[in-house]
Coordinates of C-alpha atoms and ligand atoms in Angstrom, one line a residue:
M1208 CA 14.6 -105.6 25.4
D1209 CA 13.2 -102.9 27.7
T1210 CA 10.2 -104.7 29.4
T1211 CA 9.7 -101.9 31.7
T1212 CA 9.0 -99.3 29.2
G1213 CA 6.6 -102.0 27.7
S1214 CA 4.5 -102.0 30.6
R1215 CA 4.1 -98.2 30.9
E1216 CA 3.1 -97.9 27.6
E1217 CA 0.5 -100.6 28.1
A1218 CA -0.6 -98.8 31.0
R1219 CA -1.2 -95.6 29.3
E1220 CA -3.1 -97.4 26.8
E1221 CA -5.5 -98.6 29.5
E1222 CA -6.0 -95.1 30.8
P1223 CA -6.0 -92.4 28.5
G1224 CA -6.3 -88.9 30.2
W1225 CA -5.7 -90.1 33.5
L1226 CA -6.1 -87.0 36.1
G1227 CA -8.4 -85.5 34.1
I1228 CA -5.4 -84.1 31.9
E1229 CA -6.0 -84.9 28.1
E1230 CA -2.7 -86.5 27.0
A1231 CA -1.4 -86.5 23.7
S1232 CA 1.3 -88.5 22.6
P1233 CA 4.5 -86.8 20.8
F1234 CA 3.6 -89.3 18.0
T1235 CA 0.6 -88.2 17.2
V1236 CA 1.7 -84.5 17.1
K1237 CA 0.5 -84.2 13.4
S1238 CA -3.0 -85.2 14.0
K1239 CA -2.9 -82.5 16.7
A1240 CA -2.2 -79.6 14.5
T1241 CA -4.7 -77.7 14.5
K1242 CA -4.7 -77.7 18.5
V1243 CA -1.4 -77.1 19.0
A1244 CA -1.9 -74.2 16.8
A1245 CA -5.0 -72.9 18.9
D1246 CA -2.5 -73.6 22.4
A1247 CA 0.3 -71.6 20.5
K1248 CA -2.3 -68.5 19.9
R1249 CA -3.7 -68.8 23.1
W1250 CA 0.4 -69.0 24.7
S1251 CA 1.2 -65.6 22.5
S1252 CA -1.3 -63.5 23.8
L1253 CA -1.2 -64.7 27.0
V1254 CA 3.0 -63.6 27.3
N1255 CA 1.6 -60.2 26.5
A1256 CA -0.7 -60.2 29.1
T1257 CA 0.5 -59.2 32.3
L1258 CA 1.5 -61.8 35.1
V1259 CA -1.3 -61.4 37.6
V1260 CA -3.8 -61.5 34.7
L1261 CA -2.2 -64.6 33.4
I1262 CA -2.3 -66.4 36.7
M1263 CA -6.0 -65.1 37.3
T1264 CA -7.3 -65.9 34.2
M1265 CA -5.8 -69.0 32.8
P1266 CA -7.0 -72.6 32.8
P1267 CA -4.6 -75.4 33.1
L1268 CA -2.9 -75.8 30.1
I1269 CA -2.6 -78.6 27.8
F1270 CA 0.5 -79.5 26.5
I1271 CA 1.1 -82.1 23.6
G1272 CA 4.3 -84.5 24.2
G1273 CA 3.2 -84.7 27.9
R1274 CA 3.9 -88.1 28.8
L1275 CA 2.3 -88.8 31.8
G1276 CA 0.7 -92.4 31.5
A1277 CA 1.7 -94.6 34.7
P1278 CA -0.5 -96.9 36.4
T1279 CA -2.8 -95.8 38.6
V1280 CA -1.1 -96.9 41.9
W1281 CA 2.0 -94.5 41.0
I1282 CA -0.5 -91.9 40.6
K1283 CA -2.1 -92.0 43.9
S1284 CA 0.8 -92.4 45.6
T1285 CA 3.1 -89.9 44.1
V1286 CA 1.2 -87.3 43.2
A1287 CA -0.1 -87.3 46.6
N1288 CA 3.6 -87.1 47.8
L1289 CA 4.3 -84.7 45.4
G1290 CA 3.8 -81.4 47.4
A1291 CA 6.4 -79.0 49.0
P1292 CA 7.6 -80.4 52.3
V1293 CA 6.0 -80.1 55.5
G1294 CA 6.7 -77.2 57.3
E1295 CA 8.1 -75.2 54.7
E1296 CA 7.6 -71.6 54.2
S1297 CA 5.0 -71.0 51.1
S1298 CA 6.5 -67.9 49.8
K1299 CA 8.9 -68.7 47.8
D1300 CA 9.2 -67.7 44.2
V1301 CA 8.1 -71.0 42.2
L1302 CA 8.7 -68.4 38.9
L1303 CA 12.5 -68.5 39.6
G1304 CA 12.6 -64.7 39.4
G1305 CA 11.4 -64.5 36.1
L1306 CA 12.9 -67.4 34.5
L1307 CA 9.8 -69.7 34.1
V1308 CA 6.3 -68.9 32.8
P1309 CA 3.2 -69.5 35.5
G1310 CA 0.0 -71.4 33.4
F1311 CA 1.8 -75.1 33.0
D1312 CA -0.3 -77.9 34.6
K1313 CA 0.7 -78.7 38.3
Q1314 CA 0.0 -81.8 38.7
S1315 CA 0.7 -83.1 35.2
C1316 CA 4.7 -81.9 36.2
A1317 CA 5.1 -81.5 39.6
S1318 CA 8.9 -80.7 40.0
R1319 CA 8.7 -77.5 37.8
Y1320 CA 7.4 -75.2 40.6
Q1321 CA 7.8 -77.4 43.5
S1322 CA 11.6 -77.9 43.2
V1323 CA 12.3 -74.4 44.8
Y1324 CA 11.4 -76.1 47.8
Y1325 CA 14.1 -78.7 47.8
R1326 CA 16.9 -76.6 46.6
K1327 CA 18.5 -73.5 47.9
N1328 CA 17.9 -70.3 46.8
M1329 CA 19.1 -69.6 43.4
T1330 CA 22.9 -67.8 44.0
R1331 CA 23.1 -66.8 40.2
L1332 CA 19.4 -64.9 39.1
P1333 CA 18.4 -64.8 35.5
S1334 CA 19.4 -61.6 33.9
P1335 CA 16.0 -59.2 32.6
Y1336 CA 17.6 -59.8 29.3
L1337 CA 18.0 -63.6 29.2
I1338 CA 14.4 -63.7 30.5
R1339 CA 13.0 -61.5 27.4
R1340 CA 15.2 -63.8 25.1
L1341 CA 13.5 -67.1 26.8
R1342 CA 10.3 -65.5 26.1
E1343 CA 10.8 -64.5 22.7
H1344 CA 12.2 -68.0 22.3
E1345 CA 9.6 -69.9 23.7
A1346 CA 7.4 -67.7 20.6
L1347 CA 9.6 -68.8 18.2
Q1348 CA 8.9 -72.7 19.5
R1349 CA 5.3 -72.4 19.5
R1350 CA 4.8 -70.1 16.1
C1351 CA 7.5 -72.8 14.3
G1352 CA 7.1 -76.3 16.2
P1353 CA 5.9 -79.3 15.5
G1354 CA 2.3 -79.6 14.0
T1355 CA 2.4 -75.8 12.6
E1356 CA 2.1 -74.9 9.3
P1357 CA 5.6 -73.7 9.0
Y1358 CA 6.7 -77.0 10.2
I1359 CA 4.6 -78.3 8.3
R1360 CA 6.3 -76.8 4.9
A1361 CA 9.7 -77.5 6.3
T1362 CA 9.7 -80.8 6.7
E1363 CA 7.7 -80.9 3.1
R1364 CA 10.8 -79.2 1.7
L1365 CA 13.1 -81.8 3.5
R1366 CA 11.2 -84.7 2.6
S1367 CA 11.0 -83.4 -1.5
E1368 CA 15.1 -82.7 -1.3
Q1369 CA 14.9 -79.7 -2.5
Q1370 CA 17.6 -77.5 -1.2
V1371 CA 16.7 -76.3 2.2
L1372 CA 17.8 -72.8 2.3
D1373 CA 16.5 -69.1 3.0
S1374 CA 13.1 -69.7 4.4
N1375 CA 10.7 -66.9 4.2
D1376 CA 8.8 -67.4 7.4
G1377 CA 11.7 -67.5 9.7
C1378 CA 11.2 -71.0 11.0
N1379 CA 14.8 -72.8 11.3
Y1380 CA 15.5 -75.8 13.4
L1381 CA 18.2 -77.4 15.4
V1382 CA 17.5 -81.6 15.6
L1383 CA 19.8 -82.6 18.5
I1384 CA 20.6 -86.5 18.2
S1385 CA 20.3 -88.0 21.5
Y1386 CA 22.9 -91.0 22.4
R1387 CA 25.4 -91.9 24.9
G1388 CA 24.9 -92.1 28.8
L1389 CA 22.6 -89.4 30.4
G1390 CA 25.1 -86.9 31.8
N1391 CA 26.3 -86.4 28.4
R1392 CA 23.3 -86.0 27.3
I1393 CA 21.8 -83.6 29.8
L1394 CA 25.5 -81.8 28.5
A1395 CA 24.6 -82.1 24.9
T1396 CA 21.0 -80.9 25.9
N1397 CA 21.9 -77.8 28.1
S1398 CA 24.0 -76.4 25.6
A1399 CA 22.1 -77.3 22.3
F1400 CA 19.5 -75.2 24.0
L1401 CA 22.0 -72.6 24.5
Y1402 CA 23.0 -72.5 20.5
A1403 CA 19.3 -72.4 19.3
L1404 CA 18.9 -69.4 21.6
L1405 CA 21.8 -67.6 20.1
T1406 CA 21.3 -68.9 16.5
N1407 CA 17.3 -68.3 16.7
R1408 CA 16.4 -71.9 16.2
V1409 CA 13.6 -73.9 17.5
L1410 CA 15.3 -77.1 19.2
L1411 CA 14.1 -80.5 18.4
V1412 CA 15.3 -83.2 20.9
D1413 CA 15.6 -86.8 19.5
P1414 CA 13.7 -88.9 22.4
G1415 CA 16.4 -91.4 21.6
H1416 CA 15.8 -95.6 21.1
G1417 CA 12.6 -96.4 23.1
N1418 CA 11.5 -93.2 22.7
T1419 CA 12.6 -92.6 26.5
L1420 CA 12.8 -88.9 26.9
P1421 CA 9.5 -87.9 28.0
D1422 CA 10.2 -90.4 30.6
L1423 CA 13.1 -88.6 31.8
F1424 CA 12.1 -84.8 31.4
C1425 CA 8.5 -82.3 31.2
E1426 CA 7.7 -80.3 28.4
P1427 CA 10.1 -77.1 29.0
F1428 CA 8.4 -75.2 26.2
P1429 CA 4.7 -73.7 26.7
G1430 CA 2.5 -74.7 24.0
T1431 CA 4.6 -77.0 22.1
T1432 CA 6.3 -80.1 22.1
W1433 CA 10.6 -80.2 22.6
L1434 CA 10.1 -83.7 21.1
L1435 CA 11.5 -84.2 17.1
P1436 CA 8.3 -86.0 15.8
P1437 CA 8.7 -89.7 14.5
D1438 CA 8.3 -89.3 10.9
F1439 CA 11.4 -86.9 10.8
P1440 CA 11.7 -86.8 7.1
V1441 CA 15.5 -87.7 7.2
A1442 CA 16.3 -91.6 7.0
N1443 CA 18.7 -92.9 9.4
F1444 CA 19.5 -89.2 10.9
R1445 CA 20.7 -90.9 13.7
D1446 CA 23.7 -92.5 11.6
L1447 CA 25.3 -89.2 10.2
D1448 CA 28.8 -89.0 10.8
E1449 CA 32.0 -86.8 9.7
A1450 CA 31.8 -88.8 6.2
A1451 CA 28.3 -87.5 5.1
P1452 CA 28.5 -84.6 2.7
E1453 CA 26.3 -82.6 4.7
S1454 CA 28.7 -82.3 7.5
Y1455 CA 30.3 -79.0 8.3
A1456 CA 33.7 -80.1 7.9
N1457 CA 32.6 -81.2 3.9
V1458 CA 30.6 -77.9 3.0
V1459 CA 32.9 -75.7 4.3
M1460 CA 36.1 -77.4 3.2
N1461 CA 35.0 -78.9 0.1
R1462 CA 33.0 -76.6 -1.0
S1463 CA 34.1 -73.4 0.0
R1464 CA 31.1 -72.3 1.9
S1465 CA 28.9 -72.7 -1.3
V1466 CA 25.4 -74.1 -0.2
T1467 CA 23.5 -75.2 -3.5
G1468 CA 21.9 -78.4 -3.2
L1469 CA 22.2 -78.2 0.6
R1470 CA 19.0 -79.9 2.2
F1471 CA 20.6 -79.4 5.7
V1472 CA 23.9 -78.8 7.4
Y1473 CA 25.3 -81.8 10.0
A1474 CA 27.7 -80.9 12.8
H1475 CA 29.5 -83.2 14.5
L1476 CA 30.8 -82.0 17.6
D1477 CA 31.3 -85.2 19.2
H1478 CA 34.3 -85.7 21.5
D1479 CA 36.3 -87.2 18.5
A1480 CA 35.0 -84.5 16.5
S1481 CA 37.9 -83.8 13.7
Q1482 CA 39.2 -80.0 13.6
A1483 CA 37.5 -78.9 10.5
N1484 CA 34.2 -79.9 12.2
R1485 CA 35.1 -77.6 15.3
L1486 CA 35.1 -74.9 12.9
V1487 CA 31.5 -74.6 13.8
Y1488 CA 32.4 -72.5 16.9
C1489 CA 34.3 -70.4 14.7
D1490 CA 31.0 -70.0 12.2
D1491 CA 29.4 -66.5 12.0
H1492 CA 26.1 -67.6 11.9
R1493 CA 24.8 -64.4 10.0
E1494 CA 26.8 -65.6 7.3
F1495 CA 26.4 -68.6 6.4
L1496 CA 24.4 -71.2 8.7
H1497 CA 21.5 -68.7 9.3
R1498 CA 20.6 -69.4 5.6
V1499 CA 20.1 -73.0 6.3
Q1500 CA 16.7 -74.1 7.6
W1501 CA 17.9 -77.5 9.0
M1502 CA 20.8 -78.1 11.1
I1503 CA 21.1 -81.7 12.7
L1504 CA 23.8 -81.8 15.9
R1505 CA 25.6 -84.7 17.0
T1506 CA 27.1 -84.2 20.4
D1507 CA 28.0 -85.8 24.0
Q1508 CA 29.7 -83.1 25.3
Y1509 CA 28.6 -79.9 27.3
M1510 CA 29.5 -77.3 24.1
S1511 CA 29.0 -73.4 25.6
P1512 CA 32.7 -72.7 26.4
G1513 CA 33.0 -73.1 22.8
F1514 CA 30.6 -70.3 21.7
F1515 CA 32.4 -68.2 24.0
F1516 CA 35.4 -68.6 21.5
N1517 CA 33.3 -66.9 18.9
P1518 CA 33.3 -62.9 18.9
A1519 CA 29.9 -63.0 17.0
Y1520 CA 28.1 -64.2 20.0
E1521 CA 30.4 -62.0 22.4
S1522 CA 27.9 -58.9 23.1
E1523 CA 24.8 -61.6 23.3
L1524 CA 26.0 -64.0 25.9
Q1525 CA 27.3 -61.2 27.8
R1526 CA 24.0 -59.7 28.0
M1527 CA 22.7 -63.2 28.8
F1528 CA 25.0 -64.2 31.1
P1529 CA 26.5 -61.1 32.7
R1530 CA 28.0 -64.1 35.3
T1531 CA 29.9 -66.4 33.3
D1532 CA 29.4 -69.3 35.6
S1533 CA 26.2 -69.7 35.6
V1534 CA 25.1 -70.6 32.2
F1535 CA 24.8 -74.3 32.9
Y1536 CA 23.1 -73.6 36.0
I1537 CA 20.4 -71.0 34.7
I1538 CA 19.3 -73.0 31.9
S1539 CA 19.2 -76.1 33.5
R1540 CA 16.6 -74.7 36.0
Y1541 CA 14.5 -73.2 33.3
L1542 CA 14.6 -76.4 30.9
L1543 CA 15.2 -79.6 32.9
H1544 CA 12.0 -80.6 34.7
P1545 CA 12.2 -84.3 35.9
T1546 CA 8.9 -86.1 35.3
N1547 CA 6.7 -86.6 38.0
E1548 CA 7.6 -90.4 38.1
V1549 CA 11.3 -89.3 38.3
W1550 CA 10.7 -86.3 40.9
G1551 CA 8.7 -88.8 43.0
M1552 CA 11.7 -91.0 43.5
V1553 CA 13.5 -87.5 44.5
T1554 CA 11.2 -86.1 46.9
R1555 CA 11.0 -90.1 48.3
F1556 CA 14.3 -90.5 48.9
Y1557 CA 15.1 -86.8 50.2
N1558 CA 12.4 -86.7 52.8
S1559 CA 13.0 -90.2 54.0
Y1560 CA 17.0 -89.7 54.0
L1561 CA 18.4 -86.8 53.6
K1562 CA 16.1 -83.9 54.2
D1563 CA 16.5 -83.8 58.6
A1564 CA 20.2 -83.6 58.6
D1565 CA 22.0 -81.3 59.9
E1566 CA 24.5 -81.1 56.8
R1567 CA 24.1 -83.5 53.4
L1568 CA 27.5 -84.8 52.0
G1569 CA 27.2 -86.3 48.2
I1570 CA 29.7 -88.5 46.5
Q1571 CA 29.2 -89.5 43.3
I1572 CA 32.0 -92.6 42.6
R1573 CA 32.2 -93.3 38.9
V1574 CA 34.5 -96.2 38.1
F1575 CA 35.6 -96.5 34.3
G1576 CA 36.2 -99.8 33.0
D1577 CA 35.0 -102.6 34.6
E1578 CA 31.8 -100.7 36.9
N1579 CA 30.9 -103.0 38.8
K1580 CA 34.9 -103.7 40.2
S1581 CA 35.3 -103.2 44.3
A1582 CA 38.4 -101.0 43.4
Q1583 CA 40.6 -100.7 47.0
H1584 CA 42.4 -97.7 45.9
V1585 CA 38.9 -95.3 44.3
L1586 CA 37.8 -96.0 48.1
D1587 CA 41.3 -95.1 49.4
Q1588 CA 40.9 -92.1 47.1
I1589 CA 37.4 -91.1 48.4
L1590 CA 38.3 -91.2 52.3
A1591 CA 41.5 -89.3 51.5
C1592 CA 39.8 -86.4 49.9
T1593 CA 36.9 -86.2 52.7
S1594 CA 39.1 -86.7 55.3
R1595 CA 41.8 -84.4 53.6
E1596 CA 38.8 -81.7 52.8
H1597 CA 37.2 -82.2 56.2
L1598 CA 34.2 -83.3 54.6
L1599 CA 33.6 -86.5 56.7
P1600 CA 34.8 -87.1 60.7
A1601 CA 37.6 -89.7 61.5
V1602 CA 36.1 -92.5 63.2
A1603 CA 37.0 -92.5 66.9
S1604 CA 40.2 -94.6 67.6
T1605 CA 38.6 -96.1 70.9
G1606 CA 35.4 -97.4 68.6
G1607 CA 33.4 -95.0 70.9
G1608 CA 31.8 -92.2 70.2
G1609 CA 28.1 -90.4 69.1
G1610 CA 25.6 -90.9 71.8
G1611 CA 26.0 -88.2 74.2
A1612 CA 23.7 -85.0 75.1
P1613 CA 23.1 -82.7 73.8
P1614 CA 21.9 -84.2 70.8
P1615 CA 24.9 -84.8 68.1
R1616 CA 25.3 -83.2 65.0
S1617 CA 23.8 -85.4 62.2
K1618 CA 25.3 -85.7 58.5
A1619 CA 23.7 -87.8 56.1
V1620 CA 25.8 -89.0 53.1
L1621 CA 24.4 -89.6 49.6
I1622 CA 26.6 -92.3 48.0
T1623 CA 25.6 -92.7 44.0
C1624 CA 27.5 -95.3 42.1
L1625 CA 26.8 -98.3 40.0
S1626 CA 28.2 -100.9 42.2
S1627 CA 27.1 -101.1 46.4
W1628 CA 30.5 -101.7 47.7
Y1629 CA 31.9 -98.5 48.5
H1630 CA 28.7 -97.4 50.4
D1631 CA 29.1 -100.9 52.0
N1632 CA 32.4 -99.7 53.3
I1633 CA 31.6 -96.5 54.3
R1634 CA 28.6 -97.7 56.4
E1635 CA 30.5 -100.2 58.4
M1636 CA 33.5 -97.7 58.8
Y1637 CA 30.9 -95.6 60.6
W1638 CA 28.7 -98.3 62.3
M1639 CA 31.6 -100.3 63.9
S1640 CA 33.5 -97.0 65.3
G1641 CA 31.4 -93.4 65.9
A1642 CA 33.2 -90.5 64.5
G1643 CA 35.6 -89.0 66.8
N1644 CA 33.3 -85.6 66.4
G1645 CA 30.1 -87.0 68.4
E1646 CA 28.5 -86.4 65.1
V1647 CA 26.4 -89.3 63.8
V1648 CA 26.8 -89.9 60.0
S1649 CA 24.4 -92.0 58.1
V1650 CA 25.2 -93.3 54.8
H1651 CA 22.6 -93.5 52.1
Q1652 CA 22.6 -95.2 48.6
P1653 CA 19.8 -95.0 46.2
S1654 CA 20.5 -98.1 43.7
H1655 CA 23.5 -100.2 42.6
E1656 CA 22.9 -101.0 38.8
G1657 CA 25.7 -102.9 38.3
Q1658 CA 26.6 -101.9 35.0
Q1659 CA 25.6 -98.8 32.8
Q1660 CA 23.0 -98.6 30.2
W1661 CA 21.6 -96.2 27.4
F1662 CA 18.2 -95.6 26.7
H1663 CA 16.7 -98.2 29.1
G1664 CA 13.6 -96.7 30.5
E1665 CA 13.8 -97.4 34.6
H1666 CA 17.3 -97.3 34.7
D1667 CA 17.9 -94.1 33.3
M1668 CA 15.2 -92.9 35.2
K1669 CA 16.7 -94.0 38.6
A1670 CA 20.3 -92.4 36.8
L1671 CA 18.0 -88.9 36.9
A1672 CA 16.6 -89.1 40.3
E1673 CA 20.2 -89.9 41.8
I1674 CA 21.5 -86.9 39.7
F1675 CA 19.1 -84.6 41.3
L1676 CA 19.7 -85.7 44.6
L1677 CA 23.2 -85.6 44.3
S1678 CA 22.3 -81.6 43.2
L1679 CA 20.6 -81.4 46.6
T1680 CA 23.6 -81.6 48.6
D1681 CA 25.0 -79.2 50.3
K1682 CA 28.6 -80.1 49.5
I1683 CA 30.3 -82.6 47.1
V1684 CA 32.7 -85.0 45.7
T1685 CA 32.4 -86.3 42.4
S1686 CA 34.1 -88.7 40.2
G1687 CA 37.1 -86.8 37.5
Q1688 CA 36.2 -87.2 33.8
S1689 CA 32.5 -88.1 34.8
T1690 CA 29.8 -86.2 33.1
F1691 CA 27.5 -87.7 35.7
G1692 CA 29.1 -85.8 38.3
Y1693 CA 29.8 -82.5 36.0
V1694 CA 25.7 -82.4 35.8
S1695 CA 24.7 -83.6 39.3
H1696 CA 27.1 -80.9 41.2
A1697 CA 26.5 -78.3 37.8
L1698 CA 22.8 -78.3 38.2
G1699 CA 22.9 -77.7 42.4
G1700 CA 25.1 -74.4 41.9
L1701 CA 27.6 -77.1 43.9
T1702 CA 31.7 -76.2 43.4
P1703 CA 32.7 -79.6 44.0
F1704 CA 35.5 -81.3 44.9
I1705 CA 36.8 -83.6 42.1
T1706 CA 38.7 -86.7 42.6
Y1707 CA 41.5 -87.2 39.9
R1708 CA 41.2 -90.4 37.7
T1709 CA 44.3 -92.2 38.2
M1710 CA 45.6 -94.6 35.2
D1711 CA 47.1 -97.3 37.1
E1712 CA 44.8 -98.2 40.3
T1713 CA 46.8 -95.9 42.4
V1714 CA 45.9 -92.7 44.6
A1715 CA 46.5 -90.0 43.3
D1716 CA 48.2 -87.1 45.8
P1717 CA 46.8 -84.8 46.3
P1718 CA 43.3 -87.1 46.0
C1719 CA 40.6 -84.2 44.8
A1720 CA 41.0 -80.4 44.5
R1721 CA 38.3 -77.9 44.9
T1722 CA 37.1 -76.6 41.3
V1723 CA 37.4 -73.1 40.4
S1724 CA 33.7 -73.2 38.8
M1725 CA 30.5 -74.9 39.6
E1726 CA 30.5 -75.0 35.3
P1727 CA 30.8 -78.2 33.6
C1728 CA 34.0 -79.4 32.0
A1729 CA 33.9 -79.4 28.0
F1730 CA 36.1 -81.7 26.4
T1731 CA 36.0 -80.8 22.8
V1732 CA 36.0 -77.0 22.6
P1733 CA 37.8 -75.3 19.2
H1734 CA 41.7 -75.6 19.4
F1735 CA 41.7 -72.6 17.6
D1736 CA 41.7 -68.8 17.9
C1737 CA 38.3 -67.7 16.0
V1738 CA 39.4 -64.0 16.2
K1739 CA 43.0 -64.4 14.5
K1740 CA 41.6 -67.2 12.5
D1741 CA 44.7 -68.9 13.4
Y1742 CA 43.8 -72.7 13.3
T1743 CA 47.0 -74.0 14.0
V1744 CA 47.4 -73.8 18.1
D1745 CA 46.4 -76.9 19.3
I1746 CA 45.7 -75.9 22.8
P1747 CA 42.5 -73.9 22.9
P1748 CA 43.1 -70.4 24.5
R1749 CA 42.4 -69.8 27.9
T1750 CA 41.0 -66.2 29.1
A1751 CA 40.1 -65.0 32.6
T1752 CA 36.4 -66.9 32.2
I1753 CA 37.8 -69.8 30.2
R1754 CA 39.9 -71.8 32.1
T1755 CA 41.9 -75.4 32.4
C1756 CA 39.5 -78.2 33.4
E1757 CA 41.1 -79.7 36.9
D1758 CA 40.7 -83.3 35.7
V1759 CA 41.0 -82.8 32.1
F1760 CA 44.2 -80.9 30.9
W1761 CA 42.8 -80.9 27.6
G1762 CA 39.3 -79.6 28.6
V1763 CA 38.2 -75.9 29.4
K1764 CA 35.6 -74.6 31.9
L1765 CA 33.5 -71.3 32.2
T1766 CA 34.6 -69.5 35.5
E1767 CA 34.1 -66.1 36.8
A1768 CA 36.5 -63.0 36.4
E1769 CA 38.8 -63.4 39.5
A1770 CA 38.0 -59.6 40.7
Ligands
LIG780 P1 29.6 -90.8 32.5 O1 30.0 -91.9 31.7 O2 30.1 -90.8 33.8 O3 30.5 -89.5 31.7 O4 28.4 -90.4 32.9 P2 27.1 -91.0 31.8 O5 25.8 -91.0 32.7 O6 27.0 -89.9 30.2 O7 27.0 -92.5 31.7 C1 27.0 -93.6 32.5 C2 25.5 -94.3 32.8 O8 25.6 -95.3 33.5 C3 24.5 -93.3 33.0 O9 23.6 -92.7 32.5 C4 24.0 -94.0 34.3 O10 22.8 -94.9 33.2 C5 24.8 -95.2 34.6 N1 25.4 -94.6 36.0 C6 26.7 -94.2 36.2 N2 27.0 -94.0 37.2 C7 25.9 -93.9 38.0 C8 25.2 -93.8 39.3 O11 25.9 -93.8 40.4 N3 23.9 -94.6 39.2 C9 23.2 -94.9 38.8 N4 21.6 -95.1 38.9 N5 23.6 -94.8 37.5 C10 24.8 -94.5 36.9

């Protein structure tokens, strides 16, 4: 049982509206319908005004679904510490070239406008077309989101078990089921948003068991919530699987694209999805799926490369992302803003241990199977990689090194792992003997949780804080096949050195490789050619911008075509 989450809930009840900001739990969205509509109207008119007018005239906005509750002690210490790093230039473009809209309340979600002070300048900028599409999509989320008349109508149709086709108000929905580990969930959310954008669907995310999503991320869309309300009328939607009559494969295969009597379509794009279900990637949304008002999606995957296989989306994707390798990076900067509680963990650790180093190296260690095991071959492989790629200096053979004048260069190493054993060994290595090149190497690890858990409040918050911390490093080594690692490097726009996973407890040779792009690897993409309608090939086609992942031969990743 998640006692931690329980205590936070109690704190919320005792302290409504802390900091003077009105709160509304996502569980109260229905009763807040009028307010949502009012907020939505206000946002619509604001979007049409100039940015200058926006900044000067708009009062702090109130968002429904904002889960800001936490003990007073935490609020005082965290909000006080959530400023931009002392001494940083104050003229940073906090709106990231128009990717973000101004007007969100700054205190209730400090990371939204502050992360720019911790991050390197964006290496890929959003295209003007993407910015326009995002503003249009925000308007759609506000117009059709929970609490609005169209949403109430749409859920009533679903509840009354009518055939839910052809909405006449232009409000269609994509419901994302949350499951599995945090890395998987972030990949799923990022790519589900791209799918919502491509298909003009309102994205509603299942807050997950224990309602943990609002403890992790702030609301991304102004004036509305992305949290699926708890009274969503499809009972046990989290249990849907490939056998469901509504699954895309069953609809397409058995009914020859007949949509008669269909309430919703269930897209099963889990890592083990059948080829028939993966046909979603080839669907020309304009011909079939657009008639279905509700789509429920299960995926633990990064789906975005799959959309690039579909000729129906080709020109739209090209206009939104002229650089193919920027998809995850730009969407995550737009969508994923950690809550104050998580952001406080990120900034406190960063300012204490990483900020002042000349260089920051991230090492993400994921041991599958027995997670808390001390695996010598994993440690050997990490050290072989960092040595081969000149990421960590060799230790001095004499036991000396360091301490001389002029002041030595410093390197801070951030290690994340469920076990502390790897950190302890590497730190001791640089304690017993200094670095041969005189560098001062400090080694830090925020937590060692022992075992992975799913949907466990504080455990998830630590994991998210560590993912963000890794994304703030300058260079990074990640573990092959780990979605935790994929998200960490992709979020930071870092092209990682990825260690190969071996199945026989040996050290891979070579131990690691620099990947072709900063994009995450996608394991489950169509194994067919959407253009030729050839469903017999068993390897996904490769193109100039879709390449095989270094660590998963059956996976693909987006990359920029070589000049
Ligand atoms: P994957 O299993 O490596 O693909 O990554 P996921 O993030 O999907 O699932 C692993 C889960 O284990 C995470 O969600 C965390 O709960 C936990 N975990 C794994 N590695 C770490 C780590 O380095 N730090 C922390 N705090 N948690 C971790």
